PDB file of N, CA and C in Angstrom:
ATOM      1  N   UNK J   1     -71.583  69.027-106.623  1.00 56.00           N
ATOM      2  CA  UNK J   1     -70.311  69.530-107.085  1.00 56.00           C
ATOM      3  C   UNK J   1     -70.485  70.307-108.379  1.00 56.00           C
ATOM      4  N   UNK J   2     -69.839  71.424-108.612  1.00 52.00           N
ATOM      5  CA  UNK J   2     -69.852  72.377-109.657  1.00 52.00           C
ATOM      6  C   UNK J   2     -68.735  71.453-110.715  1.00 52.00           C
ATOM      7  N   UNK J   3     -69.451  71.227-112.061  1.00 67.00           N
ATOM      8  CA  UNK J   3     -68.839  71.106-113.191  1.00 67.00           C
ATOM      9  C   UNK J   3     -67.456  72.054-113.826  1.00 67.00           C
ATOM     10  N   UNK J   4     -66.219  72.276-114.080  1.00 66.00           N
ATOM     11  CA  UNK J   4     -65.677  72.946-114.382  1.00 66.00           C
ATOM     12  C   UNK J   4     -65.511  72.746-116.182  1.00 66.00           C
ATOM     13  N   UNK J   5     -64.742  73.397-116.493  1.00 76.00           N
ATOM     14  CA  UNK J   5     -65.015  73.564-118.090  1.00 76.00           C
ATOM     15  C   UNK J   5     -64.664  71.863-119.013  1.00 76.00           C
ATOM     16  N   UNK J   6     -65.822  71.754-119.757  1.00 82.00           N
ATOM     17  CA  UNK J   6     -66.046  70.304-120.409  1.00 82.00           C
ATOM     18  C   UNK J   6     -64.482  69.918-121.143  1.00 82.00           C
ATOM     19  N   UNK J   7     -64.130  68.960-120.670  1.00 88.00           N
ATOM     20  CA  UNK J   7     -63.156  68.550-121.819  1.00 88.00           C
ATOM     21  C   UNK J   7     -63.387  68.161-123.405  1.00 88.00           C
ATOM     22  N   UNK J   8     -64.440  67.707-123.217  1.00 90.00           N
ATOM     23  CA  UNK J   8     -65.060  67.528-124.480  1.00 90.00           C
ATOM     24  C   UNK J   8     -65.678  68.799-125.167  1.00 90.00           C
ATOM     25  N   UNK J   9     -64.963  69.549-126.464  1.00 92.00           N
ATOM     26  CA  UNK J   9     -66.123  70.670-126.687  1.00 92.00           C
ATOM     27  C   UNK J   9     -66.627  70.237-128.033  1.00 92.00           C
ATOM     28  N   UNK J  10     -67.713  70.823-128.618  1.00 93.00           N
ATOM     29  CA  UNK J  10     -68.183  70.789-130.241  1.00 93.00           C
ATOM     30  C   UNK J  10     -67.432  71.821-130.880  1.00 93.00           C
ATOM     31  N   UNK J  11     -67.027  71.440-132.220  1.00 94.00           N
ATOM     32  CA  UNK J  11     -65.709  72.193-133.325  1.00 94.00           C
ATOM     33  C   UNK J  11     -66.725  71.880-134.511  1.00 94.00           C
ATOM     34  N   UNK J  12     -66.348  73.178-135.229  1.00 95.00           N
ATOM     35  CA  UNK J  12     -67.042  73.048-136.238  1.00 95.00           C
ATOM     36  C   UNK J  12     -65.786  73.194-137.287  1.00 95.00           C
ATOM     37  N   UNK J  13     -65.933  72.247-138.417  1.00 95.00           N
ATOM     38  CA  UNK J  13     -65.298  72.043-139.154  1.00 95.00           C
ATOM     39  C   UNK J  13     -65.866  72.463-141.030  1.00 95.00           C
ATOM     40  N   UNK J  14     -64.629  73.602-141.319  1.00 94.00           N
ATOM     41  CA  UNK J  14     -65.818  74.279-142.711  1.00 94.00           C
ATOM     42  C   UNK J  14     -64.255  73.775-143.859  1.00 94.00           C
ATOM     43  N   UNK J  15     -64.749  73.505-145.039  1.00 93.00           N
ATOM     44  CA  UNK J  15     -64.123  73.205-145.711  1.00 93.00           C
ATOM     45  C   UNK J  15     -63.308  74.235-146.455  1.00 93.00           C
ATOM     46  N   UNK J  16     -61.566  74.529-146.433  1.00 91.00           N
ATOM     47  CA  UNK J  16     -60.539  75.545-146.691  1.00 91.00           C
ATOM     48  C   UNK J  16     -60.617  75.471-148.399  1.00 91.00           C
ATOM     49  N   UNK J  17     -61.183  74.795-149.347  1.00 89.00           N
ATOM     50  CA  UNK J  17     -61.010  75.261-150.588  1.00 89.00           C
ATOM     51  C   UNK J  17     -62.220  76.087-151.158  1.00 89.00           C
ATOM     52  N   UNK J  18     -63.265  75.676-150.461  1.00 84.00           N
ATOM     53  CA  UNK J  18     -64.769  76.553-150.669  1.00 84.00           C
ATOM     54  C   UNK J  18     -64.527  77.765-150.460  1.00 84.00           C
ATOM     55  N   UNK J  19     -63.832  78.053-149.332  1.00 71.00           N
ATOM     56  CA  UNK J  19     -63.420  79.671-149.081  1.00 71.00           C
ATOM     57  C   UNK J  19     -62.985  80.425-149.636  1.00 71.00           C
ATOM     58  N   UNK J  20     -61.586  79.822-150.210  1.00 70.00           N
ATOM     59  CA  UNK J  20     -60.642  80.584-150.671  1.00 70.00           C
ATOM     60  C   UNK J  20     -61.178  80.774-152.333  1.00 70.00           C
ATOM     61  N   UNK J  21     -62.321  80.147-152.900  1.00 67.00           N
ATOM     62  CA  UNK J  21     -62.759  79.912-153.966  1.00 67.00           C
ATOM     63  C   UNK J  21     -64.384  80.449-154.109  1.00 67.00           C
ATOM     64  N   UNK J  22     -64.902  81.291-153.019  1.00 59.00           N
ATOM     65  CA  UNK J  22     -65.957  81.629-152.517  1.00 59.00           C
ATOM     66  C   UNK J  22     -66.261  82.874-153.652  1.00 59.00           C
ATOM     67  N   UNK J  23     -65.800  83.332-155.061  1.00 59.00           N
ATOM     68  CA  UNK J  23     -65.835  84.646-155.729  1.00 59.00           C
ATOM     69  C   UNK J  23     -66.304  83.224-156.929  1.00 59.00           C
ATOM     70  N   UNK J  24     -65.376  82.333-157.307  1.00 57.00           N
ATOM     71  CA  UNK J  24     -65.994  81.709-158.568  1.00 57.00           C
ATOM     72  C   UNK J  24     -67.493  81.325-158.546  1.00 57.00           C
ATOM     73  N   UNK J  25     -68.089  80.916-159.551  1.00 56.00           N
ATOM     74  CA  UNK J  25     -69.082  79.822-159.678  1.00 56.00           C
ATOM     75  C   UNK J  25     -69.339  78.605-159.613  1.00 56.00           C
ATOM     76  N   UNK J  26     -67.631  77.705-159.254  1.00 57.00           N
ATOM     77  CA  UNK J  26     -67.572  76.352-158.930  1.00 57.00           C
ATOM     78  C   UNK J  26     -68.888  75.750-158.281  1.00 57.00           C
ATOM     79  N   UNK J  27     -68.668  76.508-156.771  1.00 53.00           N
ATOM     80  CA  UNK J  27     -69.043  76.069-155.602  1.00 53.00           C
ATOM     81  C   UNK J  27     -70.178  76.975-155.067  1.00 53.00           C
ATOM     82  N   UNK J  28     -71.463  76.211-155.087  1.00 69.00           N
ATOM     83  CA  UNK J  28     -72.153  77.158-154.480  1.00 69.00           C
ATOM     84  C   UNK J  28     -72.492  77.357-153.094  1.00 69.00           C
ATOM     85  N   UNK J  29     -71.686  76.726-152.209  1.00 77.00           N
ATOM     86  CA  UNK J  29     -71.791  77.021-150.959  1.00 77.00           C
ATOM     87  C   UNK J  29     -70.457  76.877-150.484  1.00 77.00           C
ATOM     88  N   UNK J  30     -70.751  76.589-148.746  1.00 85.00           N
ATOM     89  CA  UNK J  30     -69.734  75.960-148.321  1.00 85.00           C
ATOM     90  C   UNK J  30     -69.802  74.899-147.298  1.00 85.00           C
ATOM     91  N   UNK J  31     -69.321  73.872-147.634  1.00 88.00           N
ATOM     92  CA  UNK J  31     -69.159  72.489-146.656  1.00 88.00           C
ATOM     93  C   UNK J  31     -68.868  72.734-145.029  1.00 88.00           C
ATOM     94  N   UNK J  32     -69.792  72.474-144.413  1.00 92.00           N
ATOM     95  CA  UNK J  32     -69.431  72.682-142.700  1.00 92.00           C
ATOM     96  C   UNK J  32     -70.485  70.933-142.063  1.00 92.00           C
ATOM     97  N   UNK J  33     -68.827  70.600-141.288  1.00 94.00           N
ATOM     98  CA  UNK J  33     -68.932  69.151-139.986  1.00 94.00           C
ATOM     99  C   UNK J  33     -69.023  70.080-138.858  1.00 94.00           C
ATOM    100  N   UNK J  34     -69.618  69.277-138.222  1.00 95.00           N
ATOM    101  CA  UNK J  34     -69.802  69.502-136.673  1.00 95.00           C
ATOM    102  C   UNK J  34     -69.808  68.270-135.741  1.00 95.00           C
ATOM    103  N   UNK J  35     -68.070  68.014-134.996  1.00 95.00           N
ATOM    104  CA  UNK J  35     -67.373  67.044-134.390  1.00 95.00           C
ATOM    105  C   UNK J  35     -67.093  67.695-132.848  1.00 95.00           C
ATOM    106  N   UNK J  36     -66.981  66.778-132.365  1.00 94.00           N
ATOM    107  CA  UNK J  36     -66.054  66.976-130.840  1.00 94.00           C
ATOM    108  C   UNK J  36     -64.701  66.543-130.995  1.00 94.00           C
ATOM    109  N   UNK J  37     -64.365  67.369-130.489  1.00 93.00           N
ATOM    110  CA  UNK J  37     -62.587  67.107-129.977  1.00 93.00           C
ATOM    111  C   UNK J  37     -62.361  67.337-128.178  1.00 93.00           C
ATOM    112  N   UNK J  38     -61.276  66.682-127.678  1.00 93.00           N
ATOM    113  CA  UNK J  38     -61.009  66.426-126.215  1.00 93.00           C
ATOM    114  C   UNK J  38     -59.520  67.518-126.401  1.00 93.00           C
ATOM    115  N   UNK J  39     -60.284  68.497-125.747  1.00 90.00           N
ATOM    116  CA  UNK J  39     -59.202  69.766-125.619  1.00 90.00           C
ATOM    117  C   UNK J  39     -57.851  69.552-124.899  1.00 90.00           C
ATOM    118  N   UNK J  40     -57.765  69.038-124.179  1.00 92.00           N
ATOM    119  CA  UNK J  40     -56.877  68.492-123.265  1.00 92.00           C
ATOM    120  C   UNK J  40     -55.196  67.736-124.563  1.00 92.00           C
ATOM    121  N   UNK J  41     -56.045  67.035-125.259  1.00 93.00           N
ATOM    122  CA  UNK J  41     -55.085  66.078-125.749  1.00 93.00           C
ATOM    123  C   UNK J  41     -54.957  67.164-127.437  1.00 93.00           C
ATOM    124  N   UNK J  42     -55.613  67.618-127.979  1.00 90.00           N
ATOM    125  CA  UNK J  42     -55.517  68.702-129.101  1.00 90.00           C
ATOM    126  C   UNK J  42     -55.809  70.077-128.730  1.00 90.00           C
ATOM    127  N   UNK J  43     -55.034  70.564-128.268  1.00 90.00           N
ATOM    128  CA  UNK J  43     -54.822  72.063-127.549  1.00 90.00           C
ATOM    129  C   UNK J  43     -55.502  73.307-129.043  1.00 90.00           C
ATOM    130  N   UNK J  44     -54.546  72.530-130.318  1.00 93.00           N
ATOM    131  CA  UNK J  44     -54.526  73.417-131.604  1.00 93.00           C
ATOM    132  C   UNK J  44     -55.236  73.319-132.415  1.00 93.00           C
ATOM    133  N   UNK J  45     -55.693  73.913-133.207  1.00 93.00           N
ATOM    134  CA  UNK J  45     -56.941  73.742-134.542  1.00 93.00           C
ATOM    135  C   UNK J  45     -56.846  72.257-135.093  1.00 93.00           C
ATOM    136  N   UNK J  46     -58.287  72.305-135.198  1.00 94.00           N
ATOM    137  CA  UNK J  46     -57.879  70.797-136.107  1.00 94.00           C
ATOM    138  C   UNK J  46     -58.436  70.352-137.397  1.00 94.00           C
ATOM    139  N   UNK J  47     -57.883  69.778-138.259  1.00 95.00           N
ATOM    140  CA  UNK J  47     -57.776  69.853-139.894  1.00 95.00           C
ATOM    141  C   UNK J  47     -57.883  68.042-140.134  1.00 95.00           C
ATOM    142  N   UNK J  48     -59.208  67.912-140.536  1.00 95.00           N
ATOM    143  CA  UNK J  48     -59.285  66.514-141.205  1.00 95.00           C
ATOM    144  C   UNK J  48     -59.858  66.305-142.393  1.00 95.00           C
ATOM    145  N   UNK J  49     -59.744  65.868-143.160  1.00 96.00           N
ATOM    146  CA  UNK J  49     -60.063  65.386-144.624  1.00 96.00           C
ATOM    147  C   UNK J  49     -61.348  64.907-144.997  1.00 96.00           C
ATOM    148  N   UNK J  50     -62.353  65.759-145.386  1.00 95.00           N
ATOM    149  CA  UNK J  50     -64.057  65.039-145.439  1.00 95.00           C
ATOM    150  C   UNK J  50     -64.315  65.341-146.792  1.00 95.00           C
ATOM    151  N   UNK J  51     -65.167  64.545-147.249  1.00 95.00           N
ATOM    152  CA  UNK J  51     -65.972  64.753-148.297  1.00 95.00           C
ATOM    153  C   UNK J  51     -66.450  66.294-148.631  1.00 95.00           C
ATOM    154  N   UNK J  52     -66.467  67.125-149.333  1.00 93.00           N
ATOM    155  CA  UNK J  52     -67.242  68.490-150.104  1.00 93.00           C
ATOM    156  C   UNK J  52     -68.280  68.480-150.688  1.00 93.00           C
ATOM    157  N   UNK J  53     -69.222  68.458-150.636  1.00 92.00           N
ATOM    158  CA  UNK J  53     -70.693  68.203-151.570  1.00 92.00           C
ATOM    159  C   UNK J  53     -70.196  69.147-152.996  1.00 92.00           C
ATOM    160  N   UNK J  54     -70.200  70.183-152.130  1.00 89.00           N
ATOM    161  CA  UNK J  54     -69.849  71.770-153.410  1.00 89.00           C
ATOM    162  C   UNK J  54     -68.414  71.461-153.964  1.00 89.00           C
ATOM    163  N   UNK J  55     -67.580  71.178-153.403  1.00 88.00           N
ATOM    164  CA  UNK J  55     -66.050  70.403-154.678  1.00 88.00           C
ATOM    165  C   UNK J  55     -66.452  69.053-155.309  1.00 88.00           C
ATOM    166  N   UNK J  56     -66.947  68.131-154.813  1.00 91.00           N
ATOM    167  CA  UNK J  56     -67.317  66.820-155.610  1.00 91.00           C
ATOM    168  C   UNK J  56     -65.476  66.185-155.183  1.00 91.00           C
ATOM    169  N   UNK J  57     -65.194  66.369-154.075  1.00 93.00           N
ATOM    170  CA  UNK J  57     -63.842  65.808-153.559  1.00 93.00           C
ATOM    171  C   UNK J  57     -63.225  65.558-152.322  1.00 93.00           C
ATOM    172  N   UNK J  58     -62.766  64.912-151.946  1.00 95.00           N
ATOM    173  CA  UNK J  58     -61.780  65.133-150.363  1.00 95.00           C
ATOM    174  C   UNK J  58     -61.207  66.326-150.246  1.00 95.00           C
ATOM    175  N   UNK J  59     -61.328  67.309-149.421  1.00 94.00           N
ATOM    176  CA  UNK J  59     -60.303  68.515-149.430  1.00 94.00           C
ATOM    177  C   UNK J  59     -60.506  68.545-148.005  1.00 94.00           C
ATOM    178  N   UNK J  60     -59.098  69.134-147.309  1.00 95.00           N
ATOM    179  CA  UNK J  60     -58.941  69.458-145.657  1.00 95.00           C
ATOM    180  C   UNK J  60     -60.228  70.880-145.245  1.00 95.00           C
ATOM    181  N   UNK J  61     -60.924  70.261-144.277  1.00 94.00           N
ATOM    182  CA  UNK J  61     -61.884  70.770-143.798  1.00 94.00           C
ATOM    183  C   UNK J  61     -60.869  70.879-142.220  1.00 94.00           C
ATOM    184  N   UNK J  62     -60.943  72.798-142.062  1.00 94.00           N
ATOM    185  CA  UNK J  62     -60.400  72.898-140.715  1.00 94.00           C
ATOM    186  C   UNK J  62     -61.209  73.668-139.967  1.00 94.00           C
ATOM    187  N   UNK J  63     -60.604  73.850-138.662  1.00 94.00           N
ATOM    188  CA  UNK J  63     -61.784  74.395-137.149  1.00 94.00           C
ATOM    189  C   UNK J  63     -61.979  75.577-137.367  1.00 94.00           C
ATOM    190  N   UNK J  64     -62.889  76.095-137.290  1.00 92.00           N
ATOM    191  CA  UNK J  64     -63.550  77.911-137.260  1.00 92.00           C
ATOM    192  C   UNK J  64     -64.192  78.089-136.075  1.00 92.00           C
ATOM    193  N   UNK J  65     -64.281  79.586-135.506  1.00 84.00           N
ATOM    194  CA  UNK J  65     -64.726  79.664-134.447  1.00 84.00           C
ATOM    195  C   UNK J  65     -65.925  80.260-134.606  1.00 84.00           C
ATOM    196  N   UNK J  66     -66.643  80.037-133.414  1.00 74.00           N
ATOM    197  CA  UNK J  66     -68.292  79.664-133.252  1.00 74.00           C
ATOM    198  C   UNK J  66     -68.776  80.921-133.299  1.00 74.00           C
TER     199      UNK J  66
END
């Protein structure tokens, strides 16, 4: 039987204050997770709260495309 498209995919998750802050000297990079999400049940981007090496903080890390 032929597999049809995985419900399960890999999302990469990059952290939204590194970006928008990507011109200062704060931060010298930028924070990126790499999670699965079940497409089916989260259709829409998804935004969870991780650690920043480069902020030294919790800040919302959301989905970017591959």
């Amino acid at each position: 039987m032929a597999k049809g498209k995985d419900v399960r995919v890999r999302v990469i998750l990059e952290c939204t204050s590194c970006v928008r802050n990507s011109g200062t000297k704060e931060s010298t990079g930028i924070s990126r997770y790499i999670t699965q999400k079940n497409r089916h049940k989260t259709p829409n981007r998804l935004e969870l709260r991780k650690f920043c090496p480069y902020c030294y903080k919790h800040t919302i890390h959301g989905e970017i495309k591959k």
